[in-house]
XYZ file of C-alpha atoms in Angstrom:
556
model
C -2.812 -19.664 -25.893
C -3.561 -19.277 -22.168
C -0.446 -17.138 -21.712
C -1.386 -14.947 -24.659
C -5.092 -14.511 -23.913
C -5.114 -14.743 -20.114
C -1.633 -13.849 -18.803
C -2.920 -12.989 -15.311
C -4.772 -16.287 -14.909
C -8.250 -14.799 -14.446
C -9.931 -17.805 -16.096
C -7.111 -20.305 -16.576
C -6.317 -20.490 -12.846
C -9.872 -21.704 -12.148
C -9.680 -24.191 -15.011
C -6.395 -25.617 -13.726
C -7.815 -25.909 -10.217
C -10.936 -27.670 -11.497
C -8.863 -30.090 -13.559
C -6.610 -30.775 -10.558
C -9.627 -31.692 -8.417
C -10.971 -34.089 -11.076
C -7.556 -35.758 -11.182
C -7.656 -36.346 -7.402
C -11.011 -38.073 -6.785
C -10.238 -39.079 -3.183
C -9.489 -35.490 -2.147
C -12.513 -34.304 -4.154
C -14.753 -36.756 -2.315
C -13.549 -35.429 1.048
C -14.192 -31.847 -0.033
C -17.689 -32.727 -1.270
C -18.429 -34.434 2.039
C -17.392 -31.267 3.852
C -19.679 -29.207 1.616
C -22.499 -31.705 2.220
C -22.090 -31.185 5.965
C -22.460 -27.446 5.481
C -25.566 -27.983 3.350
C -27.198 -30.183 5.969
C -26.477 -27.597 8.654
C -27.924 -24.913 6.361
C -31.074 -26.948 5.745
C -31.605 -27.280 9.492
C -30.971 -23.551 9.931
C -33.478 -22.731 7.164
C -36.114 -24.966 8.739
C -35.706 -23.362 12.157
C -35.884 -19.840 10.741
C -38.907 -20.746 8.611
C -40.823 -21.816 11.711
C -39.689 -18.774 13.685
C -37.432 -20.774 15.961
C -34.123 -19.373 17.265
C -31.090 -20.543 15.294
C -27.390 -19.764 15.293
C -25.788 -18.776 11.989
C -23.919 -21.624 10.314
C -21.359 -19.154 8.943
C -20.718 -15.792 10.576
C -19.549 -12.842 8.435
C -16.035 -11.621 9.120
C -16.034 -8.630 11.521
C -14.532 -6.465 8.765
C -17.185 -7.487 6.221
C -19.490 -4.465 6.078
C -21.713 -5.908 3.346
C -24.055 -7.563 5.817
C -24.091 -4.868 8.497
C -27.762 -3.992 7.934
C -29.820 -5.622 10.760
C -32.176 -7.024 8.097
C -29.549 -9.635 7.215
C -29.962 -11.052 10.736
C -33.487 -10.096 11.806
C -35.292 -11.225 8.668
C -35.380 -14.975 8.080
C -35.474 -14.514 4.289
C -32.459 -12.248 4.110
C -30.595 -14.314 6.710
C -31.037 -17.477 4.624
C -29.745 -15.725 1.472
C -26.742 -14.450 3.407
C -26.003 -17.860 4.935
C -26.146 -19.721 1.619
C -23.817 -17.197 0.005
C -21.299 -17.225 2.876
C -21.329 -21.009 3.200
C -20.542 -21.597 -0.465
C -18.024 -18.721 -0.499
C -16.049 -20.034 2.469
C -16.101 -23.651 1.307
C -15.081 -22.847 -2.281
C -12.247 -20.592 -1.133
C -10.992 -23.280 1.240
C -11.063 -25.757 -1.626
C -9.054 -23.370 -3.828
C -6.347 -23.042 -1.163
C -6.295 -26.847 -0.740
C -6.296 -27.777 -4.435
C -4.203 -30.961 -4.779
C -1.464 -31.144 -7.365
C -0.957 -27.373 -7.639
C 1.941 -25.368 -6.271
C 1.284 -23.022 -3.373
C 1.485 -20.021 -5.699
C -0.980 -21.583 -8.155
C -3.352 -22.294 -5.258
C -3.117 -18.666 -4.091
C -3.781 -17.396 -7.611
C -6.788 -19.668 -8.067
C -8.140 -18.589 -4.663
C -7.519 -14.915 -5.452
C -9.458 -14.874 -8.709
C -12.181 -17.109 -7.286
C -12.566 -14.627 -4.430
C -12.902 -11.781 -6.945
C -15.682 -13.657 -8.766
C -17.445 -14.497 -5.506
C -17.226 -10.869 -4.383
C -18.765 -9.799 -7.687
C -21.815 -12.073 -7.307
C -22.514 -11.201 -3.652
C -26.247 -10.635 -3.134
C -25.542 -7.126 -1.842
C -24.448 -6.107 -5.366
C -27.923 -6.689 -6.844
C -30.916 -4.462 -6.201
C -33.520 -7.197 -5.666
C -31.167 -9.059 -3.298
C -30.186 -6.020 -1.228
C -32.689 -5.118 1.524
C -31.030 -1.756 2.169
C -31.387 -0.738 -1.478
C -35.020 -1.860 -1.633
C -35.918 0.019 1.547
C -34.096 3.150 0.327
C -36.002 3.055 -2.962
C -39.344 2.749 -1.153
C -38.700 5.462 1.440
C -37.307 7.880 -1.152
C -40.154 7.323 -3.578
C -37.735 6.019 -6.198
C -35.394 9.008 -5.908
C -32.469 6.773 -4.892
C -32.883 4.765 -8.109
C -33.029 7.914 -10.226
C -29.901 9.284 -8.570
C -28.226 5.898 -8.888
C -28.839 5.990 -12.635
C -27.342 9.491 -12.785
C -24.300 8.230 -10.867
C -23.984 5.251 -13.209
C -24.009 7.521 -16.267
C -21.391 9.732 -14.598
C -19.058 6.780 -14.056
C -19.739 5.294 -17.496
C -18.600 8.572 -18.989
C -15.477 8.508 -16.791
C -14.944 4.803 -17.646
C -14.376 4.079 -13.979
C -16.270 3.337 -10.782
C -15.325 6.574 -9.071
C -14.570 6.765 -5.347
C -14.332 10.524 -4.853
C -15.458 13.606 -6.835
C -12.642 14.610 -9.202
C -13.067 18.249 -8.164
C -13.396 17.601 -4.420
C -9.975 19.080 -3.616
C -7.332 21.278 -5.161
C -3.683 20.390 -4.528
C -1.938 23.416 -3.067
C -5.213 24.878 -1.813
C -6.982 22.122 0.135
C -4.174 19.529 0.188
C -0.392 19.892 0.410
C -0.736 23.259 2.136
C 2.268 23.296 4.480
C 4.388 26.331 3.486
C 7.729 25.690 1.846
C 9.822 26.216 -1.258
C 11.145 24.068 -4.062
C 14.906 24.525 -3.633
C 16.119 21.996 -6.202
C 14.800 20.529 -9.449
C 16.119 18.072 -11.999
C 14.470 15.767 -14.536
C 13.599 13.279 -11.771
C 12.303 15.323 -8.868
C 11.630 18.577 -7.113
C 13.030 18.852 -3.586
C 10.842 20.850 -1.211
C 12.195 22.458 1.963
C 9.468 23.370 4.425
C 9.330 26.691 6.233
C 10.445 26.276 9.858
C 7.829 26.948 12.539
C 10.216 27.110 15.510
C 13.047 29.527 16.277
C 15.472 26.654 16.826
C 15.728 23.413 14.851
C 17.706 20.212 15.024
C 20.872 20.816 13.027
C 20.559 17.505 11.182
C 17.748 17.717 8.590
C 15.250 15.004 7.690
C 15.134 13.964 4.018
C 11.980 12.040 3.067
C 12.036 9.905 -0.074
C 8.428 9.425 -1.088
C 7.102 6.649 -3.351
C 6.922 7.628 -7.010
C 4.060 5.176 -7.431
C 1.870 7.955 -5.954
C 2.253 11.660 -5.254
C 4.102 12.934 -2.206
C 1.301 14.831 -0.489
C -0.031 11.778 1.322
C 2.400 13.002 4.001
C 0.931 16.521 3.810
C -2.820 16.079 3.386
C -3.934 18.912 5.662
C -2.799 20.664 8.827
C -4.319 17.967 11.085
C -2.937 14.957 9.213
C 0.353 16.318 7.866
C 3.444 14.437 8.988
C 5.728 17.145 7.605
C 3.896 19.869 9.540
C 4.147 17.763 12.686
C 7.894 17.416 12.171
C 8.448 21.129 11.559
C 6.382 21.954 14.646
C 8.630 19.574 16.597
C 11.688 21.561 15.531
C 12.974 19.536 12.584
C 14.110 20.843 9.231
C 12.293 18.775 6.609
C 13.044 18.124 2.940
C 10.764 15.955 0.808
C 10.873 14.600 -2.753
C 8.146 15.359 -5.274
C 8.795 13.046 -8.213
C 8.317 13.904 -11.869
C 5.275 12.179 -13.389
C 7.042 10.442 -16.289
C 5.754 10.313 -19.848
C 6.900 8.347 -22.893
C 10.086 10.448 -23.223
C 11.327 8.944 -19.935
C 10.815 5.313 -20.992
C 14.531 4.525 -20.527
C 14.811 5.955 -16.983
C 16.240 3.197 -14.796
C 16.172 2.251 -11.141
C 19.788 3.457 -11.076
C 18.605 6.924 -12.103
C 16.140 7.062 -9.229
C 19.068 6.347 -6.910
C 21.703 8.671 -8.390
C 19.527 11.545 -9.626
C 16.898 11.052 -6.955
C 17.813 10.001 -3.432
C 21.562 10.735 -3.784
C 20.887 14.243 -5.066
C 18.273 14.907 -2.382
C 20.769 13.917 0.318
C 23.497 16.054 -1.261
C 21.307 19.141 -1.529
C 20.036 18.849 2.065
C 23.607 18.487 3.397
C 24.848 21.455 1.420
C 21.780 23.547 2.213
C 22.177 23.025 5.975
C 25.992 22.758 5.816
C 25.987 19.522 7.792
C 27.879 16.273 7.151
C 24.920 13.916 7.596
C 21.116 13.688 7.392
C 18.278 11.558 8.730
C 17.008 9.615 5.678
C 13.410 8.360 5.413
C 11.790 6.135 2.779
C 8.120 5.197 2.293
C 6.955 2.040 0.447
C 8.877 1.766 -2.870
C 10.746 4.884 -1.746
C 11.860 2.822 1.246
C 13.072 0.026 -1.026
C 15.100 2.649 -2.893
C 16.430 4.042 0.413
C 17.451 0.531 1.510
C 19.278 0.074 -1.787
C 20.904 3.491 -1.409
C 22.082 2.690 2.109
C 23.822 -0.466 0.865
C 25.195 1.483 -2.104
C 26.466 4.364 0.035
C 28.131 2.046 2.541
C 30.061 0.561 -0.378
C 30.759 3.877 -2.112
C 31.834 6.035 0.868
C 34.381 5.586 3.615
C 32.841 5.384 7.088
C 33.837 8.950 7.957
C 32.241 10.259 4.745
C 28.915 8.419 5.037
C 26.241 11.065 4.292
C 23.453 9.406 6.326
C 23.539 9.161 10.109
C 20.440 6.977 10.483
C 17.458 5.942 8.423
C 13.744 5.224 8.701
C 11.489 2.950 6.659
C 7.714 3.242 6.369
C 5.910 0.040 5.280
C 8.833 -1.142 3.180
C 9.694 -4.520 1.686
C 13.278 -5.605 1.124
C 12.450 -9.327 1.075
C 9.848 -9.970 -1.631
C 9.470 -13.712 -1.106
C 5.940 -13.299 0.271
C 4.602 -9.885 -0.803
C 0.927 -10.609 -0.178
C -1.922 -10.760 -2.704
C 0.027 -8.760 -5.280
C 2.027 -11.954 -5.784
C -0.715 -13.182 -8.154
C 0.537 -10.630 -10.706
C 4.177 -11.690 -10.382
C 5.515 -14.407 -12.655
C 7.286 -14.527 -15.998
C 4.083 -14.549 -18.035
C 2.483 -11.630 -16.171
C 5.620 -9.519 -16.323
C 6.047 -10.198 -20.043
C 2.470 -9.024 -20.592
C 3.147 -5.858 -18.602
C 6.404 -5.275 -20.481
C 4.590 -5.582 -23.805
C 2.022 -3.052 -22.597
C 4.737 -0.676 -21.386
C 6.709 -1.020 -24.624
C 3.713 0.304 -26.551
C 3.259 3.302 -24.220
C 6.758 3.879 -22.816
C 5.334 3.647 -19.298
C 2.797 1.845 -17.135
C -0.238 4.078 -16.888
C -1.279 5.075 -13.399
C -4.900 4.090 -14.012
C -3.812 0.553 -14.919
C -1.801 0.255 -11.731
C -4.611 1.749 -9.651
C -7.011 -0.852 -11.042
C -4.667 -3.629 -9.934
C -4.453 -2.256 -6.401
C -8.237 -1.831 -6.240
C -8.618 -5.494 -7.173
C -6.575 -6.457 -4.121
C -9.386 -5.070 -1.953
C -12.321 -5.315 -4.336
C -15.081 -5.323 -1.714
C -14.016 -2.048 -0.118
C -12.574 -0.314 -3.196
C -14.930 -1.466 -5.967
C -18.166 -3.077 -4.849
C -18.697 -0.711 -1.922
C -18.918 2.163 -4.411
C -21.022 0.118 -6.822
C -23.615 -0.380 -4.094
C -23.544 3.082 -2.560
C -23.416 4.997 -5.853
C -25.801 2.954 -8.028
C -28.097 0.959 -5.722
C -28.405 3.510 -2.920
C -27.956 6.649 -5.035
C -25.555 8.311 -2.620
C -23.125 11.096 -3.564
C -19.392 10.395 -3.565
C -17.687 11.330 -0.286
C -15.059 14.134 -0.443
C -12.374 12.034 1.285
C -8.815 13.394 1.034
C -7.048 10.008 1.174
C -9.225 8.667 -1.651
C -8.584 11.811 -3.699
C -4.845 11.242 -3.288
C -5.296 7.567 -4.129
C -6.824 8.312 -7.534
C -4.316 11.097 -8.305
C -2.122 8.464 -9.906
C 1.304 8.595 -11.548
C 2.992 6.647 -14.325
C 5.938 4.240 -14.098
C 8.853 4.480 -16.577
C 9.180 1.328 -18.656
C 12.826 0.493 -17.900
C 12.602 1.186 -14.172
C 9.379 -0.699 -13.596
C 10.473 -3.739 -15.578
C 13.706 -3.890 -13.569
C 11.872 -3.431 -10.277
C 9.339 -6.178 -10.987
C 11.958 -8.641 -12.175
C 14.840 -8.022 -9.783
C 12.835 -7.319 -6.642
C 9.528 -9.181 -6.904
C 10.292 -12.025 -9.317
C 13.897 -12.899 -8.410
C 14.075 -11.306 -4.928
C 17.662 -10.248 -5.593
C 17.831 -7.331 -3.166
C 18.395 -9.674 -0.215
C 21.061 -11.673 -2.073
C 24.552 -10.439 -1.407
C 26.118 -8.702 -4.395
C 23.538 -10.041 -6.871
C 22.547 -6.531 -7.927
C 24.902 -3.905 -9.292
C 23.362 -0.454 -9.193
C 25.093 2.789 -10.157
C 28.447 1.035 -10.253
C 28.267 -0.683 -6.850
C 27.270 -4.187 -5.842
C 24.437 -4.188 -3.317
C 24.660 -5.993 0.025
C 22.212 -5.009 2.766
C 24.576 -6.595 5.253
C 26.929 -3.634 4.853
C 24.377 -1.285 6.458
C 25.335 -0.415 10.038
C 23.492 2.884 10.557
C 20.612 2.806 13.117
C 17.228 1.945 11.603
C 13.682 2.837 12.664
C 11.209 0.634 10.741
C 7.454 1.276 10.805
C 4.909 -1.261 9.557
C 1.116 -1.552 9.617
C -0.886 -4.464 10.990
C -3.487 -4.561 8.189
C -1.119 -3.665 5.352
C -2.026 -5.682 2.226
C 0.653 -4.082 0.027
C 3.679 -4.540 2.312
C 2.656 -7.227 4.864
C 4.206 -6.359 8.208
C 5.580 -9.824 8.918
C 7.483 -9.617 5.645
C 8.675 -6.063 6.393
C 9.948 -7.347 9.746
C 12.555 -9.418 7.893
C 14.674 -6.312 7.270
C 16.146 -7.029 10.719
C 17.575 -10.261 9.312
C 19.336 -8.700 6.334
C 20.965 -5.553 7.674
C 24.237 -5.931 9.547
C 23.950 -7.843 12.806
C 25.449 -4.833 14.618
C 22.828 -2.420 13.247
C 20.586 -0.979 15.994
C 16.973 -1.506 14.880
C 13.791 -0.200 16.462
C 10.781 -1.908 14.898
C 7.265 -0.457 15.107
C 3.962 -2.132 14.303
C 1.079 0.315 13.965
C -2.571 -0.617 13.823
C -4.494 0.090 10.572
C -3.237 -0.289 6.992
C -0.661 0.841 4.438
C -1.775 4.477 4.484
C -3.569 5.135 7.765
C -0.932 3.224 9.704
C 1.502 5.958 8.602
C -0.859 8.957 8.328
C -1.532 8.510 12.019
C -1.408 11.853 13.875
C -1.726 12.055 17.662
C -5.345 12.581 18.698
C -7.192 12.501 21.995
C -8.687 10.044 22.675
C -6.312 7.799 20.695
C -7.748 6.114 17.599
C -4.948 3.653 17.080
C -2.091 1.926 18.875
C 1.377 0.553 18.188
C 4.038 -1.863 19.361
C 7.626 -0.577 19.428
C 10.769 -2.431 20.439
C 14.205 -3.653 19.453
C 14.149 -7.097 17.822
C 17.193 -9.305 18.025
C 18.955 -10.249 14.802
C 17.190 -13.570 14.172
C 14.246 -13.155 16.528
C 10.946 -14.425 15.145
C 8.216 -11.808 14.722
C 5.869 -13.749 16.970
C 8.327 -13.701 19.871
C 9.081 -10.007 19.317
C 5.392 -9.056 19.316
C 4.704 -11.268 22.322
C 7.281 -9.511 24.489
C 6.548 -5.968 23.208
C 4.001 -3.792 24.967
C 1.102 -2.355 22.992
C 0.885 1.418 23.425
C -2.289 3.436 22.664
C -1.878 6.430 20.381
C 0.395 7.433 17.520
C 3.974 6.248 16.975
C 4.944 9.741 15.727
C 6.077 10.820 19.197
C 8.146 7.668 19.640
C 9.866 8.331 16.320
C 10.703 11.987 17.025
C 12.123 10.953 20.418
C 14.283 8.384 18.615
C 15.441 11.025 16.126
C 16.349 13.485 18.874
C 18.504 10.873 20.581
C 20.669 10.893 17.463
C 20.618 14.636 16.767
C 23.958 16.331 17.217
C 22.945 19.944 17.973
C 20.220 22.599 17.970
C 20.738 25.674 15.785
C 18.858 28.748 14.643
C 16.155 27.781 12.175
C 17.405 27.519 8.598
C 15.887 29.899 6.050
C 13.394 28.198 3.771
C 15.712 28.989 0.825
C 19.150 30.575 0.456
C 21.508 32.058 -2.078
C 22.942 28.701 -3.160
C 19.522 27.090 -3.346
C 17.038 29.843 -4.191
C 13.292 29.271 -4.273
C 12.235 27.848 -7.643
C 8.550 27.657 -6.716
C 6.260 27.650 -3.713
C 5.361 24.311 -2.193
C 3.880 21.981 -3.358
C 5.821 22.748 -6.532
C 5.008 22.045 -10.167
C 5.717 18.318 -10.653
C 2.897 17.297 -8.302
C 0.372 19.123 -10.495
C 1.284 17.209 -13.657
C -1.359 14.763 -14.893
C-alpha cells in the first residue's frame, strides 16, 4: 500500500524513521538528551534577551540561508527567539534523521530529505504574522503589498504553479539565443546550428557541443554578454551546437541508442563533412555529457584509431559514476522508477513540468519558498531573469529513453561497469577512451556533485590526459561564467593522477580568480591542427534550413 500510495516516500519515510527510533530506545534516549541540552541553552538565551542582556545565538543560520537576513531577526528579541527555536528544532531533527538507527544510509537520506522539505515549508518566514519584513512592508505600503500579493497569488493559482519569472519576460530568438547562425542539418532528433564566424581566420577543427535534452540549448547562448558560443566564435572557433526536438507521445519509443546514433554521431559527422576535417572537438553538458562519454567509449570500439572522429572531448558538470548523485538519489529506487514508468506509459513521455517540480524540490527554499514570500507576502513583481526563464522553458523526456537512463545509469550504475551496456551494437567500456579530456565541474552543484564528477578520471583509460576544473558557483552559473572585471568567480584547474583522491588534487591545485573559459580555449588551441579562412555559415552540401535559433527550440 505504501508503494502504491506513496512511491516517493514523502510520508512513509518519516513513519519508518519514527518506528526505527522507537525500536532503539537507548539511541532515542541519547538523542532526546541532546535535544534537552539545546532546549536548556535556548531557555537561557530567551531569559537573557527578555531582560535586554547580550546573548550569543544558540544556533546560527547557515551563511547561504537568506530567510533570516533581515536585521529584525537579530536586533529584536522577539523575532530572534522565534528564529532560534525554529533553527534549533530544525537542526536537531535533521541530525536525528541522518542518524536513524536500523535504517540503511539511503533510507536515512530519504527520511532527512523529506523532513527537510516539511521543515522548510513551516519556516516562520513563510507566514505573514511570523515574518517581520512582510508586516513592515504591509504597514509602510498602507496595505498595498497585501493587495498586490493577493493579485500575485491569483495569477499563480491560475497558472497552477508558483511562478519564478514572467512567462512573457523574454522571447527566444529576440532577447535570448541571439548569436547569428544557421540550422545546417535537421532530423527527427535534433537541429544542428552552425554559428556565423566573427573572425577572418578560424581553427580548422570545429567544436561540436552536445547540449542536454532535459532543457533547451540556449543556456549556452543567453545573451551577448553571457553567451559561451559567442565567446568561442570571437576567439576564432567554428562552433556547432545541438538543438534537440521536444518529444511528444509519438516519440515514446525513442531510445538512448537513438540519441547516440541519430544525435551525437550525426552531429559529429555533419561537422566533419561541413568543415572537411577528419576530427572535431566534442563537448557535452550534463546528460549531454553522459551521452558524449558513452559515445566516446562506443566510437573507440567502433572505429580504428586512425579513423576516430573525435580528437579530444570536454565535459561540463557530467556524471559517469552515479553511485552518489546527490539529493536526486531520493527519487531513485525500484518503486520510484516503476511509478515514473507508469506515469510515462500513460503519456508517452515525462512531462517537463513534472521534472521541473522535482528539481525545484531539491532546492525548495530558493526555488519555491523564496517566491512564495516575495510574491505573496511582500507583493513584489517577478524578476525578468534570463536563467530562470530558461529554467522554466522545459522539455519532455521520451518514455523509452528516460526509463533506460534512470535504470541503467542511476539505479544500476552500469556505465562504469566494463561491457555491461550494449548501445547501438557496441559494448561500452569507458576504459577504452584515450582521447584528451577537459572536465569542468561546479563547487555548489546539487545535480552533478563535483566530487562525483571527479571520478571520471578513474574510469577513462589510465593513459588519457585529463585536465580537471572546479569552478565556483552551481550547475548553471559555474558553466555560464563569462570573464568579467573584476572577477565574480574563481576556479581550480589541474591534471589529476589516475587514482588521486579529490582532496589531494584540490589541495595541491592553485585557485585562480576569474573564468575558466580562457583556460579552456588555451587548452583547445594546444590541440588544434591549423588555422584556416573562416568557414561559411552554410554551404552547398549543407544549406541553411533556418536562421538560428531554429525551429525545434520554439516548440512547447
